[in-house]
mmCIF file of C-alpha atoms in Angstrom:
data_model
loop_
_atom_site.group_PDB
_atom_site.id
_atom_site.type_symbol
_atom_site.label_atom_id
_atom_site.label_comp_id
_atom_site.label_asym_id
_atom_site.label_seq_id
_atom_site.Cartn_x
_atom_site.Cartn_y
_atom_site.Cartn_z
ATOM 1 C CA MET I 15 0.123 0.192 -0.122
ATOM 2 C CA THR I 16 1.413 3.430 -0.753
ATOM 3 C CA THR I 17 1.056 6.774 1.314
ATOM 4 C CA ASP I 18 -1.591 9.375 -0.172
ATOM 5 C CA TYR I 19 0.102 12.944 0.957
ATOM 6 C CA TRP I 20 -2.961 15.092 -0.885
ATOM 7 C CA ARG I 21 -4.079 16.103 2.516
ATOM 8 C CA GLN I 22 -0.727 17.996 3.040
ATOM 9 C CA ASP I 23 0.428 18.784 -0.462
ATOM 10 C CA GLU I 24 -0.614 22.289 -0.043
ATOM 11 C CA LEU I 25 1.576 22.743 2.980
ATOM 12 C CA VAL I 26 4.643 20.901 1.606
ATOM 13 C CA ARG I 27 5.000 18.612 -1.263
ATOM 14 C CA GLN I 28 6.775 15.686 -1.176
ATOM 15 C CA ASP I 29 9.575 16.487 -3.446
ATOM 16 C CA GLN I 30 10.378 19.178 -1.405
ATOM 17 C CA LEU I 31 11.356 16.692 1.511
ATOM 18 C CA ASP I 32 14.093 14.905 -0.212
ATOM 19 C CA VAL I 33 16.968 16.480 1.925
ATOM 20 C CA PRO I 34 18.926 14.150 4.169
ATOM 21 C CA ILE I 35 18.248 14.568 7.760
ATOM 22 C CA THR I 36 20.389 13.334 10.776
ATOM 23 C CA LEU I 37 18.847 13.604 14.170
ATOM 24 C CA ALA I 38 20.906 13.242 17.227
ATOM 25 C CA GLY I 39 18.937 11.851 20.043
ATOM 26 C CA ALA I 40 15.460 9.628 20.195
ATOM 27 C CA GLY I 41 14.400 10.692 23.497
ATOM 28 C CA GLY I 42 11.968 12.961 24.659
ATOM 29 C CA ILE I 43 12.124 15.338 21.898
ATOM 30 C CA GLY I 44 13.944 13.177 19.073
ATOM 31 C CA SER I 45 11.808 10.175 19.366
ATOM 32 C CA PRO I 46 8.352 12.142 18.536
ATOM 33 C CA ALA I 47 10.344 14.508 16.281
ATOM 34 C CA ALA I 48 11.157 11.362 14.362
ATOM 35 C CA LEU I 49 7.684 10.179 14.439
ATOM 36 C CA ALA I 50 6.435 13.815 12.900
ATOM 37 C CA LEU I 51 8.986 13.915 10.149
ATOM 38 C CA ALA I 52 8.369 10.370 9.144
ATOM 39 C CA LYS I 53 4.705 11.264 9.234
ATOM 40 C CA LEU I 54 5.354 14.196 7.275
ATOM 41 C CA GLY I 55 7.143 12.042 4.386
ATOM 42 C CA CYS I 56 10.518 12.517 5.272
ATOM 43 C CA ARG I 57 12.434 9.587 3.648
ATOM 44 C CA ARG I 58 15.798 10.361 4.116
ATOM 45 C CA LEU I 59 16.222 10.472 8.280
ATOM 46 C CA THR I 60 19.053 9.001 10.210
ATOM 47 C CA VAL I 61 18.943 8.580 14.027
ATOM 48 C CA PHE I 62 21.421 8.164 16.166
ATOM 49 C CA ASP I 63 21.385 7.663 19.832
ATOM 50 C CA PRO I 64 23.469 5.088 22.123
ATOM 51 C CA ASP I 65 20.727 4.819 24.886
ATOM 52 C CA LEU I 66 18.398 1.272 25.839
ATOM 53 C CA VAL I 67 14.862 2.078 26.776
ATOM 54 C CA GLU I 68 14.549 2.688 30.451
ATOM 55 C CA PRO I 69 11.391 2.644 32.768
ATOM 56 C CA HIS I 70 11.329 6.416 33.308
ATOM 57 C CA ASN I 71 11.400 6.613 29.531
ATOM 58 C CA VAL I 72 7.734 5.278 29.186
ATOM 59 C CA PRO I 73 5.798 8.193 30.302
ATOM 60 C CA ASN I 74 7.468 10.897 28.192
ATOM 61 C CA GLN I 75 9.074 9.296 25.056
ATOM 62 C CA LEU I 76 7.707 7.025 22.325
ATOM 63 C CA TYR I 77 8.277 3.634 23.970
ATOM 64 C CA GLY I 78 6.105 1.232 25.917
ATOM 65 C CA PRO I 79 6.735 -1.289 28.434
ATOM 66 C CA ALA I 80 7.571 -3.811 25.708
ATOM 67 C CA ASP I 81 10.691 -1.864 24.841
ATOM 68 C CA LEU I 82 12.362 -2.158 27.926
ATOM 69 C CA GLY I 83 15.919 -2.823 27.332
ATOM 70 C CA ARG I 84 15.805 -2.536 23.685
ATOM 71 C CA PRO I 85 18.008 0.059 21.839
ATOM 72 C CA LYS I 86 15.806 3.038 21.452
ATOM 73 C CA VAL I 87 16.643 3.735 17.808
ATOM 74 C CA GLU I 88 15.672 0.034 17.037
ATOM 75 C CA ALA I 89 12.196 0.561 18.991
ATOM 76 C CA LEU I 90 11.801 3.803 17.197
ATOM 77 C CA ALA I 91 12.593 2.348 13.774
ATOM 78 C CA GLU I 92 10.174 -0.247 14.293
ATOM 79 C CA LEU I 93 7.249 2.246 15.584
ATOM 80 C CA ILE I 94 7.862 4.327 12.618
ATOM 81 C CA GLU I 95 7.923 1.593 9.980
ATOM 82 C CA ARG I 96 4.663 0.205 11.480
ATOM 83 C CA LEU I 97 3.030 3.452 11.519
ATOM 84 C CA THR I 98 4.277 5.174 8.048
ATOM 85 C CA GLY I 99 5.690 2.114 6.102
ATOM 86 C CA HIS I 100 9.490 3.211 5.812
ATOM 87 C CA ARG I 101 11.699 2.282 8.141
ATOM 88 C CA PRO I 102 14.283 5.201 8.924
ATOM 89 C CA GLU I 103 18.180 4.624 9.208
ATOM 90 C CA SER I 104 19.647 4.272 12.558
ATOM 91 C CA ALA I 105 22.415 3.400 14.821
ATOM 92 C CA ALA I 106 22.528 2.739 18.500
ATOM 93 C CA ALA I 107 25.426 4.958 18.768
ATOM 94 C CA VAL I 108 26.287 8.641 19.479
ATOM 95 C CA LEU I 109 26.405 10.978 16.387
ATOM 96 C CA PRO I 110 29.647 10.311 14.631
ATOM 97 C CA PRO I 111 32.073 13.390 14.408
ATOM 98 C CA GLY I 112 32.446 14.705 10.974
ATOM 99 C CA ALA I 113 30.254 16.939 8.512
ATOM 100 C CA HIS I 114 26.176 15.648 8.202
ATOM 101 C CA GLN I 115 24.360 16.597 5.023
ATOM 102 C CA GLY I 116 21.417 18.833 5.009
ATOM 103 C CA VAL I 117 19.536 19.261 8.019
ATOM 104 C CA LEU I 118 21.290 18.311 11.411
ATOM 105 C CA ILE I 119 18.926 18.123 14.499
ATOM 106 C CA VAL I 120 20.345 18.155 17.860
ATOM 107 C CA ALA I 121 17.963 16.557 20.628
ATOM 108 C CA VAL I 122 20.543 15.459 23.164
ATOM 109 C CA ASP I 123 20.328 15.697 26.831
ATOM 110 C CA SER I 124 23.062 17.751 28.289
ATOM 111 C CA MET I 125 24.479 20.926 26.943
ATOM 112 C CA ALA I 126 27.958 19.432 26.824
ATOM 113 C CA ALA I 127 26.615 16.843 24.166
ATOM 114 C CA ARG I 128 25.463 20.073 22.311
ATOM 115 C CA SER I 129 28.490 21.638 22.549
ATOM 116 C CA GLY I 130 30.462 18.588 21.168
ATOM 117 C CA ILE I 131 28.390 18.055 18.320
ATOM 118 C CA TRP I 132 28.599 21.780 17.216
ATOM 119 C CA GLN I 133 32.335 21.681 17.250
ATOM 120 C CA ALA I 134 32.669 18.213 15.706
ATOM 121 C CA SER I 135 30.118 18.241 12.944
ATOM 122 C CA ALA I 136 28.382 21.846 12.456
ATOM 123 C CA ARG I 137 30.459 24.328 13.107
ATOM 124 C CA TYR I 138 31.206 26.047 9.745
ATOM 125 C CA GLN I 139 30.256 22.840 7.925
ATOM 126 C CA PRO I 140 29.046 23.869 4.601
ATOM 127 C CA ALA I 141 27.272 20.213 4.196
ATOM 128 C CA VAL I 142 25.241 21.158 7.319
ATOM 129 C CA GLN I 143 22.422 23.867 5.405
ATOM 130 C CA LEU I 144 20.618 24.047 8.653
ATOM 131 C CA LEU I 145 21.266 23.057 12.601
ATOM 132 C CA ILE I 146 18.018 22.816 14.561
ATOM 133 C CA ASP I 147 18.737 22.562 18.607
ATOM 134 C CA ALA I 148 15.734 21.535 20.758
ATOM 135 C CA ARG I 149 16.137 21.572 24.489
ATOM 136 C CA MET I 150 13.538 21.524 27.056
ATOM 137 C CA GLY I 151 13.013 21.400 30.484
ATOM 138 C CA GLY I 152 9.640 20.755 32.277
ATOM 139 C CA GLU I 153 7.011 22.423 30.329
ATOM 140 C CA VAL I 154 9.423 25.331 28.692
ATOM 141 C CA GLY I 155 11.384 24.493 25.312
ATOM 142 C CA ARG I 156 13.273 26.268 23.158
ATOM 143 C CA LEU I 157 14.088 25.539 19.533
ATOM 144 C CA LEU I 158 16.962 27.247 17.664
ATOM 145 C CA ALA I 159 17.419 27.091 13.956
ATOM 146 C CA ILE I 160 20.817 28.353 12.289
ATOM 147 C CA SER I 161 22.938 28.431 9.473
ATOM 148 C CA PRO I 162 26.036 27.365 10.624
ATOM 149 C CA THR I 163 28.219 28.739 8.106
ATOM 150 C CA ASP I 164 26.886 32.464 8.840
ATOM 151 C CA PRO I 165 29.034 34.496 10.942
ATOM 152 C CA ASP I 166 25.753 36.166 12.798
ATOM 153 C CA ASP I 167 24.087 32.898 13.432
ATOM 154 C CA VAL I 168 27.358 31.089 14.563
ATOM 155 C CA ALA I 169 27.582 34.030 17.115
ATOM 156 C CA PHE I 170 24.110 33.797 18.227
ATOM 157 C CA TYR I 171 24.088 30.058 18.557
ATOM 158 C CA GLU I 172 27.427 30.027 20.519
ATOM 159 C CA SER I 173 25.982 32.938 22.907
ATOM 160 C CA THR I 174 23.515 30.170 23.762
ATOM 161 C CA LEU I 175 25.667 27.175 24.377
ATOM 162 C CA HIS I 176 25.973 27.569 28.358
ATOM 163 C CA ASP I 177 27.692 24.965 30.869
ATOM 164 C CA ASP I 178 25.493 22.439 32.267
ATOM 165 C CA ALA I 179 26.138 24.271 35.787
ATOM 166 C CA ASP I 180 24.609 27.531 34.230
ATOM 167 C CA ALA I 181 21.234 26.090 33.270
ATOM 168 C CA ASP I 182 18.364 26.786 35.574
ATOM 169 C CA PRO I 183 18.624 25.080 38.931
ATOM 170 C CA GLU I 184 14.839 24.456 39.949
ATOM 171 C CA PRO I 185 14.016 20.659 39.897
ATOM 172 C CA CYS I 186 10.930 20.892 37.981
ATOM 173 C CA PHE I 187 13.708 22.167 34.883
ATOM 174 C CA ASP I 188 15.253 18.563 35.244
ATOM 175 C CA GLN I 189 11.683 17.097 34.740
ATOM 176 C CA SER I 190 10.005 16.038 31.535
ATOM 177 C CA VAL I 191 6.630 15.591 30.693
ATOM 178 C CA GLY I 192 5.320 13.662 27.372
ATOM 179 C CA TYR I 193 2.716 15.974 26.240
ATOM 180 C CA ALA I 194 5.674 18.792 26.235
ATOM 181 C CA THR I 195 7.498 16.610 24.262
ATOM 182 C CA LEU I 196 5.312 15.736 21.768
ATOM 183 C CA VAL I 197 4.945 19.629 20.998
ATOM 184 C CA LEU I 198 8.695 20.052 20.948
ATOM 185 C CA GLY I 199 8.636 17.094 18.275
ATOM 186 C CA GLY I 200 5.961 18.968 16.078
ATOM 187 C CA LEU I 201 7.819 22.032 16.652
ATOM 188 C CA VAL I 202 11.166 20.393 14.862
ATOM 189 C CA ALA I 203 9.030 19.095 12.129
ATOM 190 C CA ALA I 204 7.734 22.366 11.714
ATOM 191 C CA ALA I 205 10.940 23.887 11.240
ATOM 192 C CA VAL I 206 12.345 21.307 9.032
ATOM 193 C CA LYS I 207 8.939 22.011 6.797
ATOM 194 C CA ARG I 208 9.432 25.831 6.711
ATOM 195 C CA PHE I 209 13.191 24.834 5.569
ATOM 196 C CA ALA I 210 12.219 22.857 2.811
ATOM 197 C CA THR I 211 9.495 25.240 1.223
ATOM 198 C CA GLY I 212 12.142 27.906 1.751
ATOM 199 C CA GLU I 213 10.009 29.840 4.477
ATOM 200 C CA PRO I 214 12.133 32.281 7.019
ATOM 201 C CA THR I 215 13.385 29.372 9.324
ATOM 202 C CA ARG I 216 16.618 30.632 11.253
ATOM 203 C CA GLY I 217 15.831 31.911 14.722
ATOM 204 C CA GLU I 218 14.493 31.188 18.218
ATOM 205 C CA THR I 219 11.409 29.671 19.262
ATOM 206 C CA VAL I 220 10.553 29.533 22.956
ATOM 207 C CA ILE I 221 7.235 27.717 24.043
ATOM 208 C CA ASP I 222 6.091 27.297 27.862
ATOM 209 C CA LEU I 223 2.769 25.055 28.359
ATOM 210 C CA ALA I 224 2.803 26.320 31.951
ATOM 211 C CA THR I 225 1.802 30.024 30.851
ATOM 212 C CA LEU I 226 0.728 29.253 27.441
ATOM 213 C CA THR I 227 3.265 31.699 26.225
ATOM 214 C CA LEU I 228 5.179 31.388 22.801
ATOM 215 C CA LEU I 229 7.855 33.774 21.813
ATOM 216 C CA THR I 230 9.765 34.079 18.794
ATOM 217 C CA ARG I 231 12.773 36.018 17.354
ATOM 218 C CA THR I 232 14.719 36.219 14.124
ATOM 219 C CA ILE I 233 18.817 36.126 14.614
ATOM 220 C CA GLY I 234 19.769 39.397 16.354
ATOM 221 C CA GLY I 235 15.924 40.473 16.545
ATOM 222 C CA THR I 236 13.795 40.538 19.675
ATOM 223 C CA PHE I 237 11.411 38.134 20.787
ATOM 224 C CA ASP I 238 7.847 38.998 19.758
ATOM 225 C CA GLY I 239 4.646 37.449 21.482
ATOM 226 C CA MET V 14 0.354 65.149 43.027
ATOM 227 C CA ALA V 15 2.467 61.604 43.377
ATOM 228 C CA ASP V 16 3.923 59.997 40.317
ATOM 229 C CA ARG V 17 1.726 57.418 38.748
ATOM 230 C CA GLU V 18 2.668 53.568 39.445
ATOM 231 C CA ALA V 19 4.317 51.720 36.738
ATOM 232 C CA LEU V 20 2.080 48.549 35.777
ATOM 233 C CA VAL V 21 4.395 45.788 34.727
ATOM 234 C CA ARG V 22 3.634 42.289 33.348
ATOM 235 C CA VAL V 23 5.949 39.611 34.547
ATOM 236 C CA VAL V 24 6.469 36.141 32.859
ATOM 237 C CA VAL V 25 8.497 33.578 34.548
ATOM 238 C CA LEU V 26 8.220 31.198 31.973
ATOM 239 C CA GLY V 27 7.289 27.804 33.676
ATOM 240 C CA ARG V 28 5.697 29.411 36.551
ATOM 241 C CA SER V 29 3.553 32.354 36.213
ATOM 242 C CA VAL V 30 2.448 35.202 34.714
ATOM 243 C CA ARG V 31 1.804 38.530 36.934
ATOM 244 C CA ARG V 32 1.058 42.283 36.953
ATOM 245 C CA LEU V 33 2.556 44.057 39.445
ATOM 246 C CA ALA V 34 2.894 48.219 40.473
ATOM 247 C CA PHE V 35 6.135 49.719 40.792
ATOM 248 C CA ARG V 36 7.208 53.147 41.743
ATOM 249 C CA PRO V 37 8.643 55.450 38.856
ATOM 250 C CA GLY V 38 12.046 54.472 38.200
ATOM 251 C CA ALA V 39 12.134 50.893 39.675
ATOM 252 C CA THR V 40 14.708 48.682 37.855
ATOM 253 C CA LEU V 41 14.469 45.566 36.944
ATOM 254 C CA ARG V 42 16.165 44.238 39.917
ATOM 255 C CA ASP V 43 13.638 45.886 42.067
ATOM 256 C CA VAL V 44 10.977 44.046 40.062
ATOM 257 C CA LEU V 45 12.552 40.760 40.517
ATOM 258 C CA ASP V 46 13.605 40.949 44.177
ATOM 259 C CA ASP V 47 10.105 42.269 45.168
ATOM 260 C CA ALA V 48 8.443 39.429 43.363
ATOM 261 C CA ALA V 49 10.903 37.199 44.998
ATOM 262 C CA ILE V 50 12.051 35.823 41.358
ATOM 263 C CA ASP V 51 15.078 34.050 41.440
ATOM 264 C CA THR V 52 17.489 34.836 38.549
ATOM 265 C CA ALA V 53 19.916 31.997 38.779
ATOM 266 C CA GLY V 54 20.232 30.029 35.242
ATOM 267 C CA ARG V 55 17.572 32.440 33.765
ATOM 268 C CA ASP V 56 17.547 34.870 30.826
ATOM 269 C CA LEU V 57 16.165 38.210 31.282
ATOM 270 C CA HIS V 58 14.178 40.426 28.570
ATOM 271 C CA VAL V 59 12.475 43.509 28.755
ATOM 272 C CA ASN V 60 9.831 44.116 25.941
ATOM 273 C CA GLY V 61 11.835 41.452 23.984
ATOM 274 C CA ARG V 62 15.244 42.543 24.357
ATOM 275 C CA PRO V 63 17.867 40.961 26.557
ATOM 276 C CA ALA V 64 18.122 43.291 29.250
ATOM 277 C CA ASP V 65 20.487 43.486 32.706
ATOM 278 C CA LEU V 66 19.612 44.263 36.364
ATOM 279 C CA ASN V 67 19.916 47.967 36.085
ATOM 280 C CA ALA V 68 17.224 48.368 33.423
ATOM 281 C CA VAL V 69 14.796 50.915 34.361
ATOM 282 C CA ILE V 70 11.174 49.692 34.080
ATOM 283 C CA GLY V 71 8.411 51.769 32.612
ATOM 284 C CA ASP V 72 4.576 51.439 32.628
ATOM 285 C CA GLY V 73 3.280 48.872 30.547
ATOM 286 C CA ASP V 74 6.750 47.118 30.198
ATOM 287 C CA LEU V 75 6.754 43.561 29.681
ATOM 288 C CA VAL V 76 9.473 41.656 31.854
ATOM 289 C CA THR V 77 9.846 37.707 30.772
ATOM 290 C CA VAL V 78 12.199 35.486 32.302
ATOM 291 C CA ILE V 79 13.268 32.305 30.353
ATOM 292 C CA PRO V 80 14.739 29.294 32.028
ATOM 293 C CA ARG V 81 17.917 27.901 30.458
ATOM 294 C CA VAL V 82 16.957 24.188 29.934
ATOM 295 C CA ARG V 83 19.235 21.805 28.703
ATOM 296 C CA GLY V 84 17.375 18.389 28.189
ATOM 297 C CA GLY V 85 16.121 16.678 25.350
#
């Protein structure tokens, strides 16, 4: 059976999504982002994550009790294949260093890992057309989308790469809740769609489901909202 | 006649939205101290622009406190 995308063709055509996408992290943001991208019709998706599914992943990630102990990427690829008919490429490993073509999505769980990926795989790498870095804590999410070869974008992004010790110390921001991860996964897919269709993509989006706040800004701009 | 109080909307993402009154000339530090809002690990903005604690707050201003989150 083939998939019919006519109900989204006015938003994005399938040929526009023929771009390689690399996703680092198959956890709270990464697992729903991968599913949203696959549902959108992205067929050149590769997911990296070295972790196994643990009991605390079940409430807020796309894994069930039957997946406990399995590599996340294996369970995720199986789920996506069942729901879309297409199995993404994946590896139960951290993102290997080096340039990755097209869109690079960073959905890892620490600032140290983000900084490592930035230095090893994105900074001034012309093969990476768009870097999307999605972060969350509690009900707050931040999504940054930049061109890693644009000096203004590089300066902006590096200003956000704080140390893990400089993150908000309140315990609630070390928590993760399923409805927020689903929203962030959708925002990641929406950013890829904007990129694929040539709409403005670069900038920052902040969303908070506790106060129902949505803020956006372009690179170097001020927050609207 | 006394100066009118400045009404400020304070949004602490992940926490609360409040509308608070301050004397004219109050700084961002005054606003945050009076509202018992901690700034550790948080980015501060006034009317969408990054602001430091010495920024003077005016009537109708929007103060936004954004936590630096790191999870994924």
